[in-house]
Amino acid sequence: MADVLQVHDLSVDYQLATGAVHAARNVSFTIAAGERVGFVGESGSGKTTVALALLGMLRHPGRVVGGSAQLEGTELIGLPRAAHAQLRLSRIAYVPQGAMNSLNPVQTVRRSIADGLADHGQPLAGTTLTERVALLLQQVGLTPEVADRFPHELSGGMKQRVCIAIAISLSPRLILADEPTSALDVVTQRQVMETFGDIRARLGSALMLIGHDFGLMAQTVDRLVVMKDGRIVETGEVRDVLRRPEHPYTRDLIASVPTLGERRSGGTLASTDERSPVIHLAGAGRTYGAGLRRPGVMALRPLDLALGGEPRILSVVGQSGSGKTTLGDIVLGFVDPTAGAALYRGQPIASLRGAARQAYRRDVQAVFQDPYSAFNPFYRVDRALAQPLLKLGIVRTRSEATARMQAACAEVGLDPDRVLGRFAHQLSGGQRQRLMVARALMLRPRVLVADEPVSMVDASLRFAILDALRTLRDRHDVTVLYVTHDLATAYRVSDHVMVLHSGAVVEEGTAEAVLREPAHAYTQLLVDSIPWPDPDRAWGGSALRSDNGSSPQTKTGR
Amino acid sequence: MIALLRYLIGNARLAGGLLLLGGLIAFSAIGLVVYDTELAYPLSAPIAREPSAAHPFGTDASGRDLLAVMIAGTLLTMKVGLIAGALGVGIGAVLGFVAATYGGWVDRIISGTVDVLLTVPGLLVLIVLASSIPGDLDTTDMALVIAALAWREPARQIRAQALVLREANYIRMSRLSGAGNLSVIFADMMPNLLPYLGASLVAAVSGAVLSSVGLEALGLGSRSEPTLGMTIYWMMLEGAFIRGLWWWVLEPIVVLVVLFVGLYLLSSGLDEFANPRLRTAS
């Protein structure tokens, strides 16, 4: 088979005032016609830089400093801007990360598709355009009616598929997809990846898929390229790389993929004394936007939940919009329930004042999803750690606070001298998230709400953070409410799992019972949608079997 | 220092604004030292003379030396703008932060009041206010009158900014750390909104200068103080246009144009600094 793309010795530098950063160094690879190649690596490994260089979309101060890239005989490096623009979409198409946000919000899908066609000499209109758009939408599994909708009327997965429809509108030879599903939940992710599979079967376009998830790669690509610090460290058939990774970095990455296969033994559970729960949700639910005549949207149906006794680590799983974040916010006192009551040691959380509120804050803490926004950019990171110690009256003096902070940093594997006293933007995402875990460790809360604590950190750090949650449970007797859409990590850490769908609990029970033998169809769908890092294992049944409309039935099995 | 200079080269608006306003302040400050500003009062110079060596900016029909008027007037007008603008942003910031942080009924009352008052034509109220105060309105009174309405826009804008900030993770973290409303406002929100508050102060100052010049041009200002607005009032009253006293017409207008363009450039320059989304790719 002829090669669609031949990249030879490509190097890209970012010229900064402090010196050049080598984002890609002597990168060489080929992609055959119709081949699917996955590029994996952690953030900053240069995979997106290579893609942008091929597209001629590198921004200042990024610059190609050497090498060549030939797309079926056309040299891409050094191509004039106008020629590159003509090439994009017609022969090499791009599906950017978070493509769902790159659709023009004031244009219908039809116009967005027509724009690309018109730019490449096909100004279609009337029925010709309608037919073409309908055909394209059909190819990505959408109905022709979608053409007349605006982006805000579509779900995330639909928007992503519209972006794919635009990308394939001129039958390109090569599609570059940069983390096309990173913002989507597992069910939608599978639908989108199946769409890519269909497209390849139909058009024979090659696919360059950029990502960090080995499970996803195993299910979708033929060949893997592993990048680290701007270099290719390993490349090979996806089976070979997964079965016999040669480079230690690849081995680390593969080892850090959570699956439902292995699970740590439960460990010694803390003493099971019959204390009253710290947090008790009594029929607590939340409705948004209800008016006199409107029923509003029920984000969370009334449910009962006790935190502070057994089980120690409770996972709340569900797709986006399932109400899991609302549940966390109610426990943290950021949202008041509109039905039932949220009680802290028998008192409604909203009514707590003075010393009782201080005690509540000491006992109930959180680690959030996004480590980038969790630190006030105006202050050094110390403040985020010292503030609760001083404000909540845990320590009296600054020196005592400093000692505690240093001990907590050491406990999560951070060198206090290198982390404390710096600003958040000087630290990596992983360091910031570990600091947040250190903060939680140091405060010794009774209940910790962990809202997607690992979804934004690099794979290699995930286990360290998840293990820290278990440490909290085992050593410090903390109850963890682990909110996530990722069933594999939920399975790994939790004792008990609760599955939310459209604001209602559809199934709950021990992690083993719920995730190994799901009883409810929705749980089954979620479990099937997990991409396994094993190319020979089928990716569940067809995900296009839609999940909407199934009325959630509560199934309880402790 | 070098970093600051480098930033100013990139942000031409900010640099231009600082240059114009700095020039105007330097003009007044140096003038105060080297020139006799007592000449800014009537009958201290020959009347209606063209610019000459003795009176570089000429004199007006009541015998004021116009260079002295420009020196003293620039300062007086800036003073009115600064007092009124600072009061407006100060009151507006407090109301905006309180409304956004406390929410509920507090928010509804404050935003309701602001929304209703925003529909009131400002100049009309100011004319009524200024003309109903008995006696001569000095520049401080003028500043207070203008401040009475100058807090509306800042209150609304700062409330919007604080509402966005309120949902930031670090604000939630701070609440989890036991911070109360006041601590959240002053320790967490305020520092992050400083550039924004700066930009809105400059905008408020320029609005206040505009209001004061407008009121004074209508003759509602101080008859005993040589502000820029009153100079325009006297100029129109004495028929400078018809009498061909071009220097009397031109000078206050040039100073005001420099002042407004300077404030505008500074404001949009600060906006670019405070709002990274407007930052041009550099």
mmCIF file with all atom_site columns, N, CA and C in Angstrom, chain B residues 139-194:
data_model
loop_
_atom_site.group_PDB
_atom_site.id
_atom_site.type_symbol
_atom_site.label_atom_id
_atom_site.label_alt_id
_atom_site.label_comp_id
_atom_site.label_asym_id
_atom_site.label_entity_id
_atom_site.label_seq_id
_atom_site.pdbx_PDB_ins_code
_atom_site.Cartn_x
_atom_site.Cartn_y
_atom_site.Cartn_z
_atom_site.occupancy
_atom_site.B_iso_or_equiv
_atom_site.pdbx_formal_charge
_atom_site.auth_seq_id
_atom_site.auth_comp_id
_atom_site.auth_asym_id
_atom_site.auth_atom_id
_atom_site.pdbx_PDB_model_num
ATOM 1   N N  . THR B 1 139 ? -15.745 73.201 43.181 1.00 0.00 ? 139 THR B N  1
ATOM 2   C CA . THR B 1 139 ? -15.405 71.968 42.468 1.00 0.00 ? 139 THR B CA 1
ATOM 3   C C  . THR B 1 139 ? -15.680 70.721 43.309 1.00 0.00 ? 139 THR B C  1
ATOM 4   N N  . THR B 1 140 ? -15.517 70.817 44.635 1.00 0.00 ? 140 THR B N  1
ATOM 5   C CA . THR B 1 140 ? -15.781 69.652 45.476 1.00 0.00 ? 140 THR B CA 1
ATOM 6   C C  . THR B 1 140 ? -17.273 69.317 45.454 1.00 0.00 ? 140 THR B C  1
ATOM 7   N N  . ASP B 1 141 ? -18.122 70.353 45.572 1.00 0.00 ? 141 ASP B N  1
ATOM 8   C CA . ASP B 1 141 ? -19.571 70.118 45.489 1.00 0.00 ? 141 ASP B CA 1
ATOM 9   C C  . ASP B 1 141 ? -19.927 69.465 44.164 1.00 0.00 ? 141 ASP B C  1
ATOM 10  N N  . MET B 1 142 ? -19.304 70.010 43.093 1.00 0.00 ? 142 MET B N  1
ATOM 11  C CA . MET B 1 142 ? -19.571 69.472 41.767 1.00 0.00 ? 142 MET B CA 1
ATOM 12  C C  . MET B 1 142 ? -19.239 67.981 41.727 1.00 0.00 ? 142 MET B C  1
ATOM 13  N N  . ALA B 1 143 ? -18.091 67.609 42.317 1.00 0.00 ? 143 ALA B N  1
ATOM 14  C CA . ALA B 1 143 ? -17.670 66.204 42.326 1.00 0.00 ? 143 ALA B CA 1
ATOM 15  C C  . ALA B 1 143 ? -18.695 65.347 43.059 1.00 0.00 ? 143 ALA B C  1
ATOM 16  N N  . LEU B 1 144 ? -19.209 65.855 44.187 1.00 0.00 ? 144 LEU B N  1
ATOM 17  C CA . LEU B 1 144 ? -20.173 65.079 44.968 1.00 0.00 ? 144 LEU B CA 1
ATOM 18  C C  . LEU B 1 144 ? -21.472 64.900 44.192 1.00 0.00 ? 144 LEU B C  1
ATOM 19  N N  . VAL B 1 145 ? -21.918 65.980 43.525 1.00 0.00 ? 145 VAL B N  1
ATOM 20  C CA . VAL B 1 145 ? -23.146 65.884 42.724 1.00 0.00 ? 145 VAL B CA 1
ATOM 21  C C  . VAL B 1 145 ? -23.002 64.799 41.660 1.00 0.00 ? 145 VAL B C  1
ATOM 22  N N  . ILE B 1 146 ? -21.838 64.815 40.978 1.00 0.00 ? 146 ILE B N  1
ATOM 23  C CA . ILE B 1 146 ? -21.642 63.832 39.905 1.00 0.00 ? 146 ILE B CA 1
ATOM 24  C C  . ILE B 1 146 ? -21.547 62.413 40.483 1.00 0.00 ? 146 ILE B C  1
ATOM 25  N N  . ALA B 1 147 ? -20.893 62.300 41.647 1.00 0.00 ? 147 ALA B N  1
ATOM 26  C CA . ALA B 1 147 ? -20.730 60.977 42.268 1.00 0.00 ? 147 ALA B CA 1
ATOM 27  C C  . ALA B 1 147 ? -22.079 60.366 42.613 1.00 0.00 ? 147 ALA B C  1
ATOM 28  N N  . ALA B 1 148 ? -23.097 61.234 42.828 1.00 0.00 ? 148 ALA B N  1
ATOM 29  C CA . ALA B 1 148 ? -24.423 60.729 43.199 1.00 0.00 ? 148 ALA B CA 1
ATOM 30  C C  . ALA B 1 148 ? -24.976 59.757 42.167 1.00 0.00 ? 148 ALA B C  1
ATOM 31  N N  . LEU B 1 149 ? -24.523 59.872 40.914 1.00 0.00 ? 149 LEU B N  1
ATOM 32  C CA . LEU B 1 149 ? -25.008 58.941 39.886 1.00 0.00 ? 149 LEU B CA 1
ATOM 33  C C  . LEU B 1 149 ? -23.898 58.077 39.296 1.00 0.00 ? 149 LEU B C  1
ATOM 34  N N  . ALA B 1 150 ? -22.645 58.380 39.651 1.00 0.00 ? 150 ALA B N  1
ATOM 35  C CA . ALA B 1 150 ? -21.522 57.727 38.964 1.00 0.00 ? 150 ALA B CA 1
ATOM 36  C C  . ALA B 1 150 ? -21.329 56.274 39.395 1.00 0.00 ? 150 ALA B C  1
ATOM 37  N N  . TRP B 1 151 ? -22.005 55.810 40.438 1.00 0.00 ? 151 TRP B N  1
ATOM 38  C CA . TRP B 1 151 ? -21.756 54.444 40.932 1.00 0.00 ? 151 TRP B CA 1
ATOM 39  C C  . TRP B 1 151 ? -22.570 53.395 40.209 1.00 0.00 ? 151 TRP B C  1
ATOM 40  N N  . ARG B 1 152 ? -23.523 53.815 39.362 1.00 0.00 ? 152 ARG B N  1
ATOM 41  C CA . ARG B 1 152 ? -24.448 52.836 38.772 1.00 0.00 ? 152 ARG B CA 1
ATOM 42  C C  . ARG B 1 152 ? -23.746 51.822 37.871 1.00 0.00 ? 152 ARG B C  1
ATOM 43  N N  . GLU B 1 153 ? -22.995 52.326 36.864 1.00 0.00 ? 153 GLU B N  1
ATOM 44  C CA . GLU B 1 153 ? -22.345 51.388 35.932 1.00 0.00 ? 153 GLU B CA 1
ATOM 45  C C  . GLU B 1 153 ? -21.321 50.507 36.645 1.00 0.00 ? 153 GLU B C  1
ATOM 46  N N  . PRO B 1 154 ? -20.424 51.105 37.470 1.00 0.00 ? 154 PRO B N  1
ATOM 47  C CA . PRO B 1 154 ? -19.474 50.224 38.161 1.00 0.00 ? 154 PRO B CA 1
ATOM 48  C C  . PRO B 1 154 ? -20.170 49.144 38.993 1.00 0.00 ? 154 PRO B C  1
ATOM 49  N N  . ALA B 1 155 ? -21.262 49.499 39.683 1.00 0.00 ? 155 ALA B N  1
ATOM 50  C CA . ALA B 1 155 ? -21.947 48.503 40.515 1.00 0.00 ? 155 ALA B CA 1
ATOM 51  C C  . ALA B 1 155 ? -22.395 47.328 39.663 1.00 0.00 ? 155 ALA B C  1
ATOM 52  N N  . ARG B 1 156 ? -22.961 47.622 38.522 1.00 0.00 ? 156 ARG B N  1
ATOM 53  C CA . ARG B 1 156 ? -23.476 46.568 37.673 1.00 0.00 ? 156 ARG B CA 1
ATOM 54  C C  . ARG B 1 156 ? -22.356 45.713 37.085 1.00 0.00 ? 156 ARG B C  1
ATOM 55  N N  . GLN B 1 157 ? -21.300 46.399 36.594 1.00 0.00 ? 157 GLN B N  1
ATOM 56  C CA . GLN B 1 157 ? -20.202 45.653 35.964 1.00 0.00 ? 157 GLN B CA 1
ATOM 57  C C  . GLN B 1 157 ? -19.461 44.803 36.985 1.00 0.00 ? 157 GLN B C  1
ATOM 58  N N  . ILE B 1 158 ? -19.225 45.376 38.163 1.00 0.00 ? 158 ILE B N  1
ATOM 59  C CA . ILE B 1 158 ? -18.450 44.629 39.157 1.00 0.00 ? 158 ILE B CA 1
ATOM 60  C C  . ILE B 1 158 ? -19.270 43.461 39.690 1.00 0.00 ? 158 ILE B C  1
ATOM 61  N N  . ARG B 1 159 ? -20.589 43.636 39.789 1.00 0.00 ? 159 ARG B N  1
ATOM 62  C CA . ARG B 1 159 ? -21.426 42.511 40.202 1.00 0.00 ? 159 ARG B CA 1
ATOM 63  C C  . ARG B 1 159 ? -21.284 41.359 39.201 1.00 0.00 ? 159 ARG B C  1
ATOM 64  N N  . ALA B 1 160 ? -21.292 41.715 37.901 1.00 0.00 ? 160 ALA B N  1
ATOM 65  C CA . ALA B 1 160 ? -21.183 40.669 36.882 1.00 0.00 ? 160 ALA B CA 1
ATOM 66  C C  . ALA B 1 160 ? -19.844 39.939 36.991 1.00 0.00 ? 160 ALA B C  1
ATOM 67  N N  . GLN B 1 161 ? -18.760 40.722 37.176 1.00 0.00 ? 161 GLN B N  1
ATOM 68  C CA . GLN B 1 161 ? -17.439 40.112 37.307 1.00 0.00 ? 161 GLN B CA 1
ATOM 69  C C  . GLN B 1 161 ? -17.374 39.205 38.537 1.00 0.00 ? 161 GLN B C  1
ATOM 70  N N  . ALA B 1 162 ? -17.954 39.701 39.642 1.00 0.00 ? 162 ALA B N  1
ATOM 71  C CA . ALA B 1 162 ? -17.896 38.931 40.886 1.00 0.00 ? 162 ALA B CA 1
ATOM 72  C C  . ALA B 1 162 ? -18.725 37.656 40.781 1.00 0.00 ? 162 ALA B C  1
ATOM 73  N N  . LEU B 1 163 ? -19.820 37.725 40.017 1.00 0.00 ? 163 LEU B N  1
ATOM 74  C CA . LEU B 1 163 ? -20.646 36.522 39.837 1.00 0.00 ? 163 LEU B CA 1
ATOM 75  C C  . LEU B 1 163 ? -19.870 35.435 39.104 1.00 0.00 ? 163 LEU B C  1
ATOM 76  N N  . VAL B 1 164 ? -19.094 35.853 38.094 1.00 0.00 ? 164 VAL B N  1
ATOM 77  C CA . VAL B 1 164 ? -18.280 34.876 37.366 1.00 0.00 ? 164 VAL B CA 1
ATOM 78  C C  . VAL B 1 164 ? -17.247 34.275 38.314 1.00 0.00 ? 164 VAL B C  1
ATOM 79  N N  . LEU B 1 165 ? -16.594 35.168 39.067 1.00 0.00 ? 165 LEU B N  1
ATOM 80  C CA . LEU B 1 165 ? -15.528 34.745 39.971 1.00 0.00 ? 165 LEU B CA 1
ATOM 81  C C  . LEU B 1 165 ? -16.044 33.829 41.069 1.00 0.00 ? 165 LEU B C  1
ATOM 82  N N  . ARG B 1 166 ? -17.294 34.067 41.502 1.00 0.00 ? 166 ARG B N  1
ATOM 83  C CA . ARG B 1 166 ? -17.846 33.337 42.630 1.00 0.00 ? 166 ARG B CA 1
ATOM 84  C C  . ARG B 1 166 ? -17.840 31.827 42.395 1.00 0.00 ? 166 ARG B C  1
ATOM 85  N N  . GLU B 1 167 ? -17.995 31.441 41.119 1.00 0.00 ? 167 GLU B N  1
ATOM 86  C CA . GLU B 1 167 ? -18.044 30.013 40.807 1.00 0.00 ? 167 GLU B CA 1
ATOM 87  C C  . GLU B 1 167 ? -16.660 29.418 40.590 1.00 0.00 ? 167 GLU B C  1
ATOM 88  N N  . ALA B 1 168 ? -15.621 30.272 40.637 1.00 0.00 ? 168 ALA B N  1
ATOM 89  C CA . ALA B 1 168 ? -14.268 29.741 40.413 1.00 0.00 ? 168 ALA B CA 1
ATOM 90  C C  . ALA B 1 168 ? -13.936 28.740 41.502 1.00 0.00 ? 168 ALA B C  1
ATOM 91  N N  . ASN B 1 169 ? -13.170 27.748 41.120 1.00 0.00 ? 169 ASN B N  1
ATOM 92  C CA . ASN B 1 169 ? -12.832 26.705 42.077 1.00 0.00 ? 169 ASN B CA 1
ATOM 93  C C  . ASN B 1 169 ? -12.106 27.248 43.297 1.00 0.00 ? 169 ASN B C  1
ATOM 94  N N  . TYR B 1 170 ? -11.242 28.237 43.085 1.00 0.00 ? 170 TYR B N  1
ATOM 95  C CA . TYR B 1 170 ? -10.479 28.696 44.238 1.00 0.00 ? 170 TYR B CA 1
ATOM 96  C C  . TYR B 1 170 ? -11.342 29.466 45.234 1.00 0.00 ? 170 TYR B C  1
ATOM 97  N N  . ILE B 1 171 ? -12.434 30.057 44.754 1.00 0.00 ? 171 ILE B N  1
ATOM 98  C CA . ILE B 1 171 ? -13.355 30.700 45.683 1.00 0.00 ? 171 ILE B CA 1
ATOM 99  C C  . ILE B 1 171 ? -14.078 29.608 46.492 1.00 0.00 ? 171 ILE B C  1
ATOM 100 N N  . ARG B 1 172 ? -14.459 28.528 45.802 1.00 0.00 ? 172 ARG B N  1
ATOM 101 C CA . ARG B 1 172 ? -15.107 27.428 46.514 1.00 0.00 ? 172 ARG B CA 1
ATOM 102 C C  . ARG B 1 172 ? -14.142 26.818 47.529 1.00 0.00 ? 172 ARG B C  1
ATOM 103 N N  . MET B 1 173 ? -12.881 26.672 47.110 1.00 0.00 ? 173 MET B N  1
ATOM 104 C CA . MET B 1 173 ? -11.857 26.152 48.020 1.00 0.00 ? 173 MET B CA 1
ATOM 105 C C  . MET B 1 173 ? -11.745 27.039 49.255 1.00 0.00 ? 173 MET B C  1
ATOM 106 N N  . SER B 1 174 ? -11.754 28.354 49.019 1.00 0.00 ? 174 SER B N  1
ATOM 107 C CA . SER B 1 174 ? -11.610 29.283 50.117 1.00 0.00 ? 174 SER B CA 1
ATOM 108 C C  . SER B 1 174 ? -12.782 29.153 51.085 1.00 0.00 ? 174 SER B C  1
ATOM 109 N N  . ARG B 1 175 ? -13.977 28.953 50.539 1.00 0.00 ? 175 ARG B N  1
ATOM 110 C CA . ARG B 1 175 ? -15.142 28.760 51.403 1.00 0.00 ? 175 ARG B CA 1
ATOM 111 C C  . ARG B 1 175 ? -14.994 27.468 52.205 1.00 0.00 ? 175 ARG B C  1
ATOM 112 N N  . LEU B 1 176 ? -14.505 26.433 51.528 1.00 0.00 ? 176 LEU B N  1
ATOM 113 C CA . LEU B 1 176 ? -14.291 25.172 52.248 1.00 0.00 ? 176 LEU B CA 1
ATOM 114 C C  . LEU B 1 176 ? -13.256 25.352 53.354 1.00 0.00 ? 176 LEU B C  1
ATOM 115 N N  . SER B 1 177 ? -12.375 26.335 53.165 1.00 0.00 ? 177 SER B N  1
ATOM 116 C CA . SER B 1 177 ? -11.344 26.568 54.172 1.00 0.00 ? 177 SER B CA 1
ATOM 117 C C  . SER B 1 177 ? -11.848 27.438 55.302 1.00 0.00 ? 177 SER B C  1
ATOM 118 N N  . GLY B 1 178 ? -13.133 27.724 55.308 1.00 0.00 ? 178 GLY B N  1
ATOM 119 C CA . GLY B 1 178 ? -13.714 28.455 56.424 1.00 0.00 ? 178 GLY B CA 1
ATOM 120 C C  . GLY B 1 178 ? -13.785 29.953 56.236 1.00 0.00 ? 178 GLY B C  1
ATOM 121 N N  . ALA B 1 179 ? -13.528 30.446 55.002 1.00 0.00 ? 179 ALA B N  1
ATOM 122 C CA . ALA B 1 179 ? -13.590 31.885 54.787 1.00 0.00 ? 179 ALA B CA 1
ATOM 123 C C  . ALA B 1 179 ? -15.045 32.341 54.723 1.00 0.00 ? 179 ALA B C  1
ATOM 124 N N  . GLY B 1 180 ? -15.333 33.466 55.362 1.00 0.00 ? 180 GLY B N  1
ATOM 125 C CA . GLY B 1 180 ? -16.682 34.027 55.316 1.00 0.00 ? 180 GLY B CA 1
ATOM 126 C C  . GLY B 1 180 ? -16.818 34.948 54.114 1.00 0.00 ? 180 GLY B C  1
ATOM 127 N N  . ASN B 1 181 ? -18.015 35.553 53.982 1.00 0.00 ? 181 ASN B N  1
ATOM 128 C CA . ASN B 1 181 ? -18.281 36.406 52.827 1.00 0.00 ? 181 ASN B CA 1
ATOM 129 C C  . ASN B 1 181 ? -17.292 37.556 52.703 1.00 0.00 ? 181 ASN B C  1
ATOM 130 N N  . LEU B 1 182 ? -17.031 38.256 53.812 1.00 0.00 ? 182 LEU B N  1
ATOM 131 C CA . LEU B 1 182 ? -16.158 39.424 53.739 1.00 0.00 ? 182 LEU B CA 1
ATOM 132 C C  . LEU B 1 182 ? -14.753 39.013 53.341 1.00 0.00 ? 182 LEU B C  1
ATOM 133 N N  . SER B 1 183 ? -14.291 37.920 53.917 1.00 0.00 ? 183 SER B N  1
ATOM 134 C CA . SER B 1 183 ? -12.950 37.453 53.594 1.00 0.00 ? 183 SER B CA 1
ATOM 135 C C  . SER B 1 183 ? -12.875 37.046 52.124 1.00 0.00 ? 183 SER B C  1
ATOM 136 N N  . VAL B 1 184 ? -13.939 36.430 51.617 1.00 0.00 ? 184 VAL B N  1
ATOM 137 C CA . VAL B 1 184 ? -13.956 36.040 50.201 1.00 0.00 ? 184 VAL B CA 1
ATOM 138 C C  . VAL B 1 184 ? -13.890 37.289 49.321 1.00 0.00 ? 184 VAL B C  1
ATOM 139 N N  . ILE B 1 185 ? -14.658 38.317 49.689 1.00 0.00 ? 185 ILE B N  1
ATOM 140 C CA . ILE B 1 185 ? -14.663 39.539 48.880 1.00 0.00 ? 185 ILE B CA 1
ATOM 141 C C  . ILE B 1 185 ? -13.292 40.198 48.872 1.00 0.00 ? 185 ILE B C  1
ATOM 142 N N  . PHE B 1 186 ? -12.759 40.446 50.074 1.00 0.00 ? 186 PHE B N  1
ATOM 143 C CA . PHE B 1 186 ? -11.541 41.260 50.144 1.00 0.00 ? 186 PHE B CA 1
ATOM 144 C C  . PHE B 1 186 ? -10.272 40.469 49.867 1.00 0.00 ? 186 PHE B C  1
ATOM 145 N N  . ALA B 1 187 ? -10.196 39.236 50.349 1.00 0.00 ? 187 ALA B N  1
ATOM 146 C CA . ALA B 1 187 ? -8.941  38.502 50.196 1.00 0.00 ? 187 ALA B CA 1
ATOM 147 C C  . ALA B 1 187 ? -8.900  37.699 48.908 1.00 0.00 ? 187 ALA B C  1
ATOM 148 N N  . ASP B 1 188 ? -10.038 37.237 48.421 1.00 0.00 ? 188 ASP B N  1
ATOM 149 C CA . ASP B 1 188 ? -10.004 36.367 47.251 1.00 0.00 ? 188 ASP B CA 1
ATOM 150 C C  . ASP B 1 188 ? -10.424 37.053 45.962 1.00 0.00 ? 188 ASP B C  1
ATOM 151 N N  . MET B 1 189 ? -11.528 37.804 46.013 1.00 0.00 ? 189 MET B N  1
ATOM 152 C CA . MET B 1 189 ? -12.026 38.388 44.762 1.00 0.00 ? 189 MET B CA 1
ATOM 153 C C  . MET B 1 189 ? -11.294 39.672 44.403 1.00 0.00 ? 189 MET B C  1
ATOM 154 N N  . MET B 1 190 ? -11.190 40.581 45.390 1.00 0.00 ? 190 MET B N  1
ATOM 155 C CA . MET B 1 190 ? -10.654 41.918 45.121 1.00 0.00 ? 190 MET B CA 1
ATOM 156 C C  . MET B 1 190 ? -9.284  41.873 44.433 1.00 0.00 ? 190 MET B C  1
ATOM 157 N N  . PRO B 1 191 ? -8.311  41.122 44.953 1.00 0.00 ? 191 PRO B N  1
ATOM 158 C CA . PRO B 1 191 ? -6.989  41.144 44.315 1.00 0.00 ? 191 PRO B CA 1
ATOM 159 C C  . PRO B 1 191 ? -7.042  40.710 42.860 1.00 0.00 ? 191 PRO B C  1
ATOM 160 N N  . ASN B 1 192 ? -7.919  39.750 42.557 1.00 0.00 ? 192 ASN B N  1
ATOM 161 C CA . ASN B 1 192 ? -7.971  39.268 41.189 1.00 0.00 ? 192 ASN B CA 1
ATOM 162 C C  . ASN B 1 192 ? -8.704  40.226 40.263 1.00 0.00 ? 192 ASN B C  1
ATOM 163 N N  . LEU B 1 193 ? -9.459  41.155 40.865 1.00 0.00 ? 193 LEU B N  1
ATOM 164 C CA . LEU B 1 193 ? -10.173 42.121 40.035 1.00 0.00 ? 193 LEU B CA 1
ATOM 165 C C  . LEU B 1 193 ? -9.468  43.471 39.997 1.00 0.00 ? 193 LEU B C  1
ATOM 166 N N  . LEU B 1 194 ? -8.276  43.572 40.624 1.00 0.00 ? 194 LEU B N  1
ATOM 167 C CA . LEU B 1 194 ? -7.595  44.868 40.678 1.00 0.00 ? 194 LEU B CA 1
ATOM 168 C C  . LEU B 1 194 ? -7.406  45.505 39.296 1.00 0.00 ? 194 LEU B C  1
#
